[in-house]
Coordinates of C-alpha atoms and ligand atoms in Angstrom, one line a residue:
X20 CA -69.8 27.3 -42.7
X21 CA -72.5 25.6 -44.7
X22 CA -72.2 22.0 -45.4
X23 CA -72.2 20.7 -48.9
X24 CA -75.7 19.5 -48.5
X25 CA -76.9 22.9 -47.3
X26 CA -75.2 24.6 -50.2
X27 CA -77.1 22.3 -52.6
X28 CA -80.4 23.0 -50.8
X29 CA -79.9 26.7 -51.1
X30 CA -79.0 26.4 -54.8
X31 CA -82.1 24.3 -55.5
X32 CA -84.3 26.9 -53.7
X33 CA -82.6 29.7 -55.6
X34 CA -83.1 27.9 -58.9
X35 CA -86.7 27.5 -58.2
X36 CA -87.2 31.1 -57.3
X37 CA -85.2 32.9 -59.9
X38 CA -87.1 31.7 -63.0
X39 CA -90.4 32.5 -61.3
X40 CA -89.2 36.0 -60.6
X41 CA -87.6 36.3 -64.0
X42 CA -90.8 35.8 -65.8
X43 CA -92.5 38.1 -63.3
X44 CA -93.4 41.7 -63.7
X45 CA -90.0 43.4 -64.0
X46 CA -91.2 45.1 -67.3
X47 CA -88.4 43.7 -69.4
X48 CA -90.6 41.3 -71.4
X49 CA -91.0 40.9 -75.1
X50 CA -94.4 41.4 -76.6
X51 CA -95.0 39.9 -80.0
X52 CA -98.1 42.0 -80.7
X53 CA -96.3 44.2 -83.1
X54 CA -97.1 46.2 -86.2
X55 CA -97.7 44.7 -88.8
X56 CA -99.2 41.9 -86.7
X57 CA -97.7 38.5 -87.3
X58 CA -100.0 36.0 -89.0
X59 CA -99.9 33.6 -86.0
X60 CA -98.6 33.7 -82.5
X61 CA -98.8 30.3 -80.7
X62 CA -97.7 29.9 -77.1
X63 CA -95.3 27.0 -76.5
X64 CA -95.2 25.1 -73.2
X65 CA -91.8 26.1 -72.0
X66 CA -90.2 28.7 -69.7
X67 CA -89.1 32.1 -71.1
X68 CA -85.9 32.6 -73.0
X69 CA -83.7 35.0 -71.1
X70 CA -82.0 37.3 -73.5
X71 CA -78.8 38.6 -72.1
X72 CA -75.4 39.9 -73.3
X73 CA -73.9 36.4 -72.9
X74 CA -76.1 35.0 -75.7
X75 CA -74.6 34.8 -79.2
X76 CA -76.3 35.5 -82.5
X77 CA -75.5 32.5 -84.8
X78 CA -75.7 32.5 -88.6
X79 CA -74.8 29.9 -91.2
X80 CA -71.1 29.9 -91.9
X81 CA -70.1 31.5 -95.2
X82 CA -73.5 33.1 -96.0
X83 CA -72.8 36.8 -96.4
X84 CA -76.5 37.8 -96.4
X85 CA -77.1 36.0 -93.2
X86 CA -74.0 37.4 -91.6
X87 CA -75.3 40.9 -92.4
X88 CA -78.7 40.0 -91.0
X89 CA -77.0 38.8 -87.8
X90 CA -75.0 42.0 -87.5
X91 CA -78.2 44.0 -88.1
X92 CA -80.1 42.1 -85.4
X93 CA -77.2 42.7 -83.0
X94 CA -77.3 46.4 -83.7
X95 CA -81.1 46.5 -83.2
X96 CA -80.9 44.7 -79.9
X97 CA -78.2 47.0 -78.8
X98 CA -80.3 50.1 -79.8
X99 CA -83.4 48.8 -78.1
X100 CA -81.9 47.4 -74.8
X101 CA -78.2 48.5 -74.6
X102 CA -77.1 44.8 -74.6
X103 CA -74.3 44.0 -76.9
X104 CA -74.5 40.4 -78.3
X105 CA -71.7 39.0 -80.5
X106 CA -72.3 37.3 -83.7
X107 CA -70.8 33.9 -84.7
X108 CA -70.8 31.7 -87.8
X109 CA -72.1 28.2 -87.1
X110 CA -71.8 24.9 -89.0
X111 CA -74.3 22.7 -87.3
X112 CA -77.6 22.9 -85.5
X113 CA -75.9 21.5 -82.4
X114 CA -74.4 24.8 -81.7
X115 CA -77.7 26.5 -81.7
X116 CA -78.9 25.7 -78.2
X117 CA -78.6 28.5 -75.7
X118 CA -78.4 31.2 -78.3
X119 CA -80.3 33.3 -80.9
X120 CA -79.9 31.7 -84.4
X121 CA -80.7 32.7 -87.9
X122 CA -81.6 29.9 -90.2
X123 CA -82.8 29.2 -93.7
X124 CA -85.6 26.7 -94.1
X125 CA -87.1 26.0 -97.5
X126 CA -90.3 24.6 -95.9
X127 CA -91.3 28.1 -94.9
X128 CA -94.0 29.6 -97.2
X129 CA -93.4 32.6 -99.3
X130 CA -90.2 34.5 -100.4
X131 CA -90.5 36.8 -97.4
X132 CA -92.2 34.5 -94.9
X133 CA -90.6 34.0 -91.5
X134 CA -90.9 31.8 -88.4
X135 CA -89.6 32.6 -85.0
X136 CA -89.4 29.9 -82.4
X137 CA -88.7 30.8 -78.8
X138 CA -88.2 28.2 -76.1
X139 CA -86.3 28.4 -72.8
X140 CA -83.3 27.1 -74.6
X141 CA -83.1 29.1 -77.8
X142 CA -84.5 31.6 -80.2
X143 CA -84.6 30.7 -83.9
X144 CA -85.5 33.1 -86.6
X145 CA -86.0 31.2 -89.9
X146 CA -87.0 32.2 -93.4
X147 CA -87.0 30.6 -96.8
X148 CA -84.7 33.4 -97.9
X149 CA -82.5 35.9 -96.1
X150 CA -85.2 38.4 -96.9
X151 CA -87.7 36.4 -94.9
X152 CA -85.2 36.1 -92.1
X153 CA -84.8 39.9 -92.2
X154 CA -88.6 40.3 -91.8
X155 CA -88.5 37.9 -88.8
X156 CA -85.7 40.1 -87.4
X157 CA -87.9 43.2 -87.6
X158 CA -90.6 41.4 -85.7
X159 CA -88.3 40.3 -82.9
X160 CA -86.8 43.8 -82.8
X161 CA -90.2 45.4 -82.4
X162 CA -91.2 43.0 -79.7
X163 CA -88.4 44.1 -77.4
X164 CA -89.1 46.7 -74.8
X165 CA -87.3 50.0 -75.3
X166 CA -84.9 50.9 -72.6
X167 CA -81.7 49.7 -71.0
X168 CA -81.9 46.2 -69.6
X169 CA -79.5 43.5 -68.5
X170 CA -82.1 40.8 -69.3
X171 CA -85.2 40.6 -71.4
X172 CA -87.6 37.7 -71.1
X173 CA -89.0 36.3 -74.3
X174 CA -92.1 34.2 -73.7
X175 CA -91.9 30.8 -75.4
X176 CA -93.9 30.9 -78.6
X177 CA -93.9 30.2 -82.3
X178 CA -94.5 33.3 -84.4
X179 CA -95.1 33.2 -88.1
X180 CA -95.9 35.7 -90.8
X181 CA -95.9 36.2 -94.6
X182 CA -96.8 39.4 -96.4
X183 CA -100.0 39.5 -98.3
X184 CA -98.5 41.6 -101.1
X185 CA -95.1 41.5 -102.8
X186 CA -95.0 45.2 -103.6
X187 CA -95.1 47.2 -100.3
X188 CA -94.0 50.7 -101.4
X189 CA -93.1 54.1 -100.2
X190 CA -92.4 57.0 -102.6
X191 CA -90.2 60.0 -101.9
X192 CA -90.0 63.1 -104.0
X193 CA -86.4 64.5 -103.7
X194 CA -87.0 67.1 -106.4
X195 CA -89.4 69.6 -105.1
X196 CA -87.2 69.6 -102.0
X197 CA -83.9 67.9 -101.8
X198 CA -82.9 65.6 -99.0
X199 CA -79.4 64.4 -98.1
X200 CA -78.2 60.9 -98.6
X201 CA -78.4 60.5 -94.8
X202 CA -82.0 61.5 -94.8
X203 CA -82.8 59.1 -97.6
X204 CA -81.1 56.3 -95.6
X205 CA -83.1 57.1 -92.5
X206 CA -86.3 56.9 -94.7
X207 CA -85.1 53.5 -95.7
X208 CA -84.5 52.6 -92.0
X209 CA -88.1 53.7 -91.3
X210 CA -89.4 51.6 -94.2
X211 CA -87.4 48.5 -93.0
X212 CA -89.0 48.8 -89.5
X213 CA -92.4 48.7 -91.1
X214 CA -91.8 45.7 -93.4
X215 CA -91.9 47.8 -96.6
X216 CA -89.8 46.7 -99.5
X217 CA -90.0 49.1 -102.5
X218 CA -88.7 52.7 -102.5
X219 CA -90.1 54.7 -105.5
X220 CA -87.5 57.5 -105.8
X221 CA -88.7 60.5 -107.7
X222 CA -85.5 62.0 -109.1
X223 CA -86.4 64.4 -111.9
X224 CA -89.1 67.0 -112.3
X225 CA -89.7 70.6 -113.4
X226 CA -88.2 72.0 -110.3
X227 CA -84.9 70.0 -110.4
X228 CA -82.8 67.2 -111.8
X229 CA -81.3 65.2 -109.0
X230 CA -79.4 62.3 -110.6
X231 CA -75.9 62.7 -112.1
X232 CA -75.8 61.6 -115.7
X233 CA -72.2 61.4 -117.0
X234 CA -73.2 62.0 -120.6
X235 CA -75.2 65.2 -119.9
X236 CA -73.4 67.0 -117.1
X237 CA -75.5 70.1 -117.5
X238 CA -78.5 68.2 -116.2
X239 CA -77.2 68.5 -112.7
X240 CA -75.0 71.6 -113.1
X241 CA -77.8 73.7 -114.5
X242 CA -80.9 71.5 -114.0
X243 CA -80.1 70.8 -110.4
X244 CA -80.7 74.4 -109.3
X245 CA -83.5 76.9 -109.2
X246 CA -83.2 80.6 -108.5
X247 CA -86.0 80.7 -106.0
X248 CA -89.1 78.9 -104.8
X249 CA -92.7 80.2 -104.6
X250 CA -94.0 80.6 -101.0
X251 CA -97.0 78.5 -100.0
X252 CA -99.5 77.3 -102.6
X253 CA -98.1 79.1 -105.7
X254 CA -98.3 82.5 -104.1
X255 CA -97.0 85.5 -106.1
X256 CA -94.2 85.8 -103.5
X257 CA -90.9 84.0 -104.2
X258 CA -88.2 83.5 -101.7
X259 CA -85.5 84.4 -104.3
X260 CA -83.1 81.8 -102.7
X261 CA -81.1 79.6 -105.0
X262 CA -82.0 76.1 -104.1
X263 CA -80.9 72.6 -105.3
X264 CA -78.6 69.7 -105.1
X265 CA -78.2 66.3 -106.6
X266 CA -76.9 62.7 -106.0
X267 CA -73.7 61.7 -107.6
X268 CA -73.6 58.3 -109.1
X269 CA -71.4 57.1 -106.3
X270 CA -73.9 58.4 -103.7
X271 CA -76.7 56.6 -105.7
X272 CA -74.8 53.3 -105.6
X273 CA -74.3 53.7 -101.9
X274 CA -78.0 54.3 -101.3
X275 CA -79.0 51.4 -103.5
X276 CA -76.6 49.1 -101.6
X277 CA -77.9 50.5 -98.2
X278 CA -81.5 49.7 -99.3
X279 CA -80.6 46.3 -100.7
X280 CA -79.0 45.4 -97.4
X281 CA -82.4 45.9 -95.9
X282 CA -84.2 44.0 -98.7
X283 CA -85.6 47.2 -100.2
X284 CA -85.5 47.6 -104.0
X285 CA -85.3 51.1 -105.3
X286 CA -87.4 52.0 -108.3
X287 CA -86.0 55.3 -109.8
X288 CA -88.4 57.6 -111.6
X289 CA -87.4 59.6 -114.7
X290 CA -90.6 61.4 -115.4
X291 CA -91.3 61.9 -119.2
X292 CA -92.4 63.5 -121.5
X293 CA -93.9 66.0 -119.0
X294 CA -92.3 67.3 -115.8
X295 CA -89.0 67.7 -117.7
X296 CA -88.4 71.5 -117.5
X297 CA -85.3 71.1 -115.4
X298 CA -83.7 69.0 -118.2
X299 CA -84.9 71.5 -120.8
X300 CA -83.4 74.4 -118.9
X301 CA -80.1 72.6 -119.3
X302 CA -80.6 71.5 -122.9
X303 CA -83.2 73.8 -124.4
X304 CA -83.2 71.9 -127.7
X305 CA -85.2 69.1 -126.0
X306 CA -88.3 71.3 -126.1
X307 CA -90.6 72.1 -129.0
X308 CA -90.0 75.9 -128.9
X309 CA -86.3 75.7 -128.1
X310 CA -86.7 77.8 -124.9
X311 CA -85.0 79.4 -123.2
X312 CA -86.4 77.5 -120.2
X313 CA -85.8 78.0 -116.5
X314 CA -85.8 75.4 -113.7
X315 CA -89.3 75.9 -112.4
X316 CA -89.9 77.9 -109.2
X317 CA -93.6 77.1 -108.9
X318 CA -95.7 73.9 -108.4
X319 CA -98.2 72.3 -110.8
X320 CA -98.2 71.3 -114.4
X321 CA -96.5 73.2 -117.3
X322 CA -97.3 73.0 -121.0
X323 CA -93.5 72.7 -121.8
X324 CA -92.7 69.0 -122.3
X325 CA -90.2 67.1 -124.4
X326 CA -90.3 67.5 -128.1
X327 CA -90.8 64.1 -129.8
X328 CA -90.3 65.5 -133.3
X329 CA -86.5 65.6 -132.8
X330 CA -84.4 62.4 -133.0
X331 CA -82.1 64.0 -130.5
X332 CA -84.8 63.8 -127.8
X333 CA -85.2 60.1 -128.2
X334 CA -81.4 59.7 -128.1
X335 CA -81.3 61.8 -124.9
X336 CA -83.9 59.6 -123.3
X337 CA -82.1 56.4 -124.2
X338 CA -78.7 57.7 -123.0
X339 CA -80.2 58.8 -119.7
X340 CA -82.1 55.6 -119.2
X341 CA -79.0 53.5 -120.1
X342 CA -77.1 55.1 -117.2
X343 CA -80.1 54.8 -114.9
X344 CA -80.5 51.1 -115.8
X345 CA -76.9 50.5 -114.8
X346 CA -77.2 52.4 -111.5
X347 CA -80.3 50.6 -110.3
X348 CA -80.2 46.8 -110.3
X349 CA -84.0 46.3 -109.7
X350 CA -86.2 45.1 -112.5
X351 CA -88.5 48.1 -112.7
X352 CA -87.8 51.6 -113.9
X353 CA -90.5 54.3 -113.5
X354 CA -90.9 56.4 -116.6
X355 CA -93.6 58.8 -115.2
X356 CA -96.0 59.7 -118.0
X357 CA -98.3 61.8 -115.8
X358 CA -99.6 65.3 -116.4
X359 CA -98.3 65.8 -119.9
X360 CA -100.4 68.5 -121.6
X361 CA -100.1 68.1 -125.4
X362 CA -100.7 71.7 -126.6
X363 CA -97.0 72.2 -127.6
X364 CA -97.2 69.0 -129.7
X365 CA -100.4 70.2 -131.4
X366 CA -98.6 73.3 -132.6
X367 CA -95.1 71.9 -133.2
X368 CA -94.4 71.2 -136.9
X369 CA -91.8 68.6 -136.0
X370 CA -94.1 66.7 -133.7
X371 CA -96.9 66.8 -136.3
X372 CA -94.4 65.6 -138.9
X373 CA -93.5 62.7 -136.6
X374 CA -97.2 61.8 -136.2
X375 CA -97.6 61.7 -140.0
X376 CA -94.4 59.6 -140.5
X377 CA -95.5 57.1 -137.9
X378 CA -98.9 57.0 -139.5
X379 CA -100.5 57.8 -136.1
X380 CA -104.3 58.5 -136.3
X381 CA -106.6 59.5 -133.5
X382 CA -108.6 56.5 -132.3
X383 CA -111.8 56.9 -130.3
X384 CA -111.1 59.3 -127.5
X385 CA -107.3 58.9 -127.9
X386 CA -105.9 61.9 -129.8
X387 CA -103.0 61.5 -132.2
X388 CA -100.9 63.3 -129.6
X389 CA -101.9 60.9 -126.9
X390 CA -100.8 58.1 -129.1
X391 CA -97.5 60.0 -129.7
X392 CA -96.9 59.7 -126.0
X393 CA -97.7 56.0 -126.4
X394 CA -95.1 55.8 -129.1
X395 CA -92.5 57.3 -126.7
X396 CA -93.5 54.9 -124.0
X397 CA -93.3 51.8 -126.2
X398 CA -90.0 53.0 -127.6
X399 CA -88.6 53.3 -124.1
X400 CA -90.2 50.0 -123.1
X401 CA -88.4 48.2 -125.9
X402 CA -85.2 50.0 -125.2
X403 CA -85.2 49.1 -121.5
X404 CA -86.1 45.4 -122.2
X405 CA -82.7 45.2 -123.7
X406 CA -81.4 45.9 -120.2
X407 CA -83.6 43.3 -118.7
X408 CA -85.9 46.0 -117.3
X409 CA -89.7 46.5 -117.2
X410 CA -91.4 49.9 -117.1
X411 CA -93.9 51.2 -114.6
X412 CA -95.7 54.4 -115.1
X413 CA -98.6 56.6 -113.9
X414 CA -102.1 55.6 -114.9
X415 CA -102.2 58.1 -117.7
X416 CA -100.3 55.4 -119.7
X417 CA -103.7 53.6 -120.0
X418 CA -104.8 56.3 -122.4
X419 CA -101.7 56.0 -124.6
X420 CA -102.1 52.4 -125.9
X421 CA -99.1 50.7 -124.2
X422 CA -98.8 46.9 -124.1
X423 CA -99.5 45.0 -120.9
X424 CA -95.8 44.5 -119.9
X425 CA -96.1 48.0 -118.5
X426 CA -97.1 48.1 -114.8
X427 CA -99.6 50.8 -114.0
X428 CA -99.5 53.0 -110.9
X429 CA -103.0 54.0 -110.1
X430 CA -103.0 57.4 -108.6
X431 CA -106.1 59.2 -109.8
X432 CA -108.2 57.0 -107.6
X433 CA -108.5 53.2 -107.5
X434 CA -110.5 52.9 -110.8
X435 CA -107.6 53.2 -113.3
X436 CA -105.9 50.4 -111.4
X437 CA -109.0 48.1 -111.6
X438 CA -109.3 49.0 -115.3
X439 CA -105.6 48.3 -115.9
X440 CA -105.8 44.9 -114.1
X441 CA -108.9 44.0 -116.3
X442 CA -106.7 44.7 -119.4
X443 CA -103.9 42.5 -118.0
X444 CA -101.5 45.0 -116.7
X445 CA -99.8 44.5 -113.3
X446 CA -100.9 47.3 -111.0
X447 CA -99.6 49.2 -107.9
X448 CA -102.4 51.0 -106.1
X449 CA -101.5 54.5 -104.9
X450 CA -104.7 56.4 -105.1
X451 CA -104.6 60.1 -103.9
X452 CA -107.3 59.2 -101.4
X453 CA -106.0 57.8 -99.0
X454 CA -102.4 57.1 -100.0
X455 CA -101.1 60.6 -100.6
X456 CA -99.1 61.2 -97.5
X457 CA -98.4 64.7 -98.6
X458 CA -102.0 65.3 -97.7
X459 CA -103.2 66.4 -94.3
X460 CA -103.9 63.6 -91.8
X461 CA -106.8 65.4 -90.0
X462 CA -109.7 67.6 -91.1
X463 CA -108.6 70.1 -88.4
X464 CA -105.6 71.5 -90.2
X465 CA -105.0 74.8 -88.5
X466 CA -102.4 73.3 -86.2
X467 CA -100.7 71.2 -88.8
X468 CA -97.6 71.8 -90.9
X469 CA -98.7 73.1 -94.4
X470 CA -99.7 70.2 -96.6
X471 CA -101.0 69.8 -100.2
X472 CA -104.6 69.6 -99.1
X473 CA -107.0 66.7 -98.6
X474 CA -107.5 64.7 -95.5
X475 CA -106.1 61.2 -95.3
X476 CA -106.5 60.1 -91.7
X477 CA -104.8 57.1 -90.1
X478 CA -108.1 55.3 -90.1
X479 CA -108.7 55.9 -93.8
X480 CA -105.3 54.5 -94.6
X481 CA -105.9 51.5 -92.3
X482 CA -109.3 50.8 -94.0
X483 CA -107.9 50.9 -97.5
X484 CA -108.3 47.7 -99.6
X485 CA -106.0 47.4 -102.6
X486 CA -108.1 44.8 -104.4
X487 CA -111.5 46.1 -105.7
X488 CA -114.4 43.8 -104.8
X489 CA -115.6 43.8 -108.4
X490 CA -112.2 42.5 -109.8
X491 CA -112.7 39.0 -111.1
X492 CA -110.8 36.2 -109.4
X493 CA -108.5 35.6 -112.4
X494 CA -107.4 39.3 -112.5
X495 CA -106.7 39.7 -108.8
X496 CA -103.1 38.6 -109.0
X497 CA -102.4 41.7 -111.1
X498 CA -102.6 43.9 -108.0
X499 CA -99.0 43.7 -106.9
X500 CA -99.6 45.8 -103.8
X501 CA -99.8 49.4 -102.8
X502 CA -97.7 52.4 -102.1
X503 CA -98.0 55.8 -100.3
X504 CA -96.7 58.8 -102.1
X505 CA -94.8 61.6 -100.5
X506 CA -94.6 64.7 -102.8
X507 CA -92.6 67.4 -101.2
X508 CA -93.8 70.8 -102.6
X509 CA -94.6 71.7 -99.0
X510 CA -92.2 69.4 -97.2
X511 CA -89.0 71.3 -96.7
X512 CA -87.1 69.3 -94.2
X513 CA -86.6 65.7 -92.9
X514 CA -88.6 65.9 -89.7
X515 CA -91.5 67.1 -91.8
X516 CA -91.2 64.0 -94.1
X517 CA -91.3 61.8 -91.0
X518 CA -94.3 63.7 -89.5
X519 CA -96.2 63.1 -92.8
X520 CA -95.4 59.4 -92.9
X521 CA -95.6 58.4 -89.2
X522 CA -97.7 56.8 -88.1
X523 CA -99.6 56.4 -91.4
X524 CA -96.9 54.0 -92.7
X525 CA -97.8 51.7 -89.8
X526 CA -101.4 51.6 -91.1
X527 CA -100.3 50.9 -94.6
X528 CA -97.9 48.2 -93.5
X529 CA -100.8 46.4 -91.9
X530 CA -102.9 46.8 -95.1
X531 CA -100.1 45.1 -97.1
X532 CA -99.2 42.3 -94.6
X533 CA -102.6 41.2 -93.4
X534 CA -105.7 39.7 -95.0
X535 CA -108.6 42.1 -94.7
X536 CA -110.4 39.8 -92.2
X537 CA -107.3 39.9 -89.9
X538 CA -107.3 43.7 -89.6
X539 CA -108.8 45.4 -86.6
X540 CA -108.3 49.1 -86.2
X541 CA -109.0 49.2 -82.4
X542 CA -106.4 46.5 -81.9
X543 CA -104.0 48.3 -84.1
X544 CA -104.4 51.5 -82.1
X545 CA -103.6 49.5 -78.9
X546 CA -100.4 48.2 -80.5
X547 CA -99.3 51.6 -81.9
X548 CA -97.9 53.2 -78.7
X549 CA -95.2 50.6 -78.5
X550 CA -94.2 51.2 -82.1
X551 CA -94.2 55.0 -81.4
X552 CA -91.7 54.3 -78.5
X553 CA -89.3 53.0 -81.2
X554 CA -89.9 56.2 -83.3
X555 CA -88.9 58.1 -80.1
X556 CA -85.9 56.0 -79.6
X557 CA -84.6 57.0 -83.0
X558 CA -85.7 60.6 -82.6
X559 CA -88.1 60.3 -85.5
X560 CA -90.8 62.9 -85.7
X561 CA -94.3 61.6 -85.8
X562 CA -97.9 62.8 -85.4
X563 CA -98.5 61.8 -81.8
X564 CA -102.1 62.9 -82.0
X565 CA -102.9 60.2 -84.4
X566 CA -102.4 57.7 -81.6
X567 CA -105.7 59.0 -80.1
X568 CA -108.9 57.8 -81.8
X569 CA -109.9 60.3 -84.4
X570 CA -113.2 61.4 -82.8
X571 CA -111.3 62.2 -79.6
X572 CA -108.6 64.3 -81.1
X573 CA -110.5 67.1 -82.7
X574 CA -109.1 70.5 -81.7
Ligands
TNX627 C1 -99.8 65.0 -108.7 S1 -99.2 62.1 -108.6 C2 -98.5 64.8 -109.2 C3 -97.3 65.3 -108.6 C4 -97.6 66.3 -107.5 C5 -98.7 65.7 -106.6 C6 -99.1 66.5 -105.4 C7 -98.6 62.5 -110.0 C8 -98.4 61.5 -110.9 N1 -98.4 63.8 -110.2 O1 -96.5 66.0 -109.6 O2 -96.5 66.5 -106.8 O3 -99.9 65.5 -107.4 O4 -99.8 65.7 -104.5

């Protein structure tokens, strides 16, 4: 039998040894060098925090957003480590010790800024808003090692970050190919992991109409389906397989909520006046010739666009947008505007009559027909402002004389964006080169899934700078951020979407979170394998070869 004194001695020795071992090399240690890299990581003089199942996740009582954040953190920790932590509402900071706590702190900079404080006693994730706390949660989540553990050691530190840009977007074309609500939700999950906050959802196009509109049921009944799809890059061969699908309004609301829970705003796109053949197949009177039209089975640009000579067309556009405005609570609605050839309008007596009635005259290099598109855009802009919405559209809008409350999405290179910002438009940068993620990610394409073309490597994405050097200081605030576009002509299934966006989304995330001088590609590449382990954990497909420096991965 040991004496009481001996027991105490043994305990003291054990206590001295255990923490030393705990912070040792057992592999279960957090690493805060995540992607996107936090703005600052300062060590704190303290022992590690030992994260175990016995810890609680605290959140402020009565705050539903913070409760959801807490539940989400619990889920992430469980997925990463297998440890199940309970969540608990707390009233006072006294209860915070010994646990992981989510807090709101209005001293933190930026709407989405976060601060994580780890000491031997507690972990605090603070933000000025619940959205900021959510970003902090993502950082903590990514810092955990992947794999089952009974204990994870979190080095004592203060970690802070704030995104450089407020608009951090990913686009998804669910028209050219259709993706299930589950696949869209997984896309949202992937975005959340990367600190992205805007999903531009392309819902209508020539090849399909994918959003239920109660007033026009044929849009999805007829316009939601095509009788075949061309094989490859518009080959003469067609698979002859009926293809389609759409999202019911209930499904849309569910996805909008799912995104909002992850602080992601969805910007729906109803593309007009071009890319509208699916709607015209359902309601042929919407076109200049009256059709008949077929939901398109090829890729590219068609001359058949909405007829603006008919009052019915404008009423149709308003009715559709009224339903869309109610489905999507975000402030912006994307009204397309790209690739609208005007040959039909040139030969359409009704459109010409409209041009005369409105007194539209060609100005400089803007034809009367271009200005007719401007008339539609301005009409829609005014209509949507009644719903508290602002429009965003492709950079073609700059050639149609629209006022500066329209945000411009610069896709045909960075120049239209710079020009738009000079004129006073807000701008989202999404130049084909390097932000089209439907393009190849290597010049050695033989071993890649078929893509649109091009070559947007991980490095090119990483090196992208959204704000042009020549943009004057007083115009720079107009650049809201950037977005990668994922057109799906050649992307037929969910793993292929993931392959195209991972790991390029990681590079874009760093472009959007860090100041240019904070970026370092070599360092990014060193941090990337740990992020890829998380991709693997969730069974997401990604281009593993991109983890090797470009010059070493030529086939
Ligand atoms: C151009 S980007 C388009 C899309 C295509 C894409 C393919 C834009 C506004 N229009 O309709 O899907 O290229 O990369």
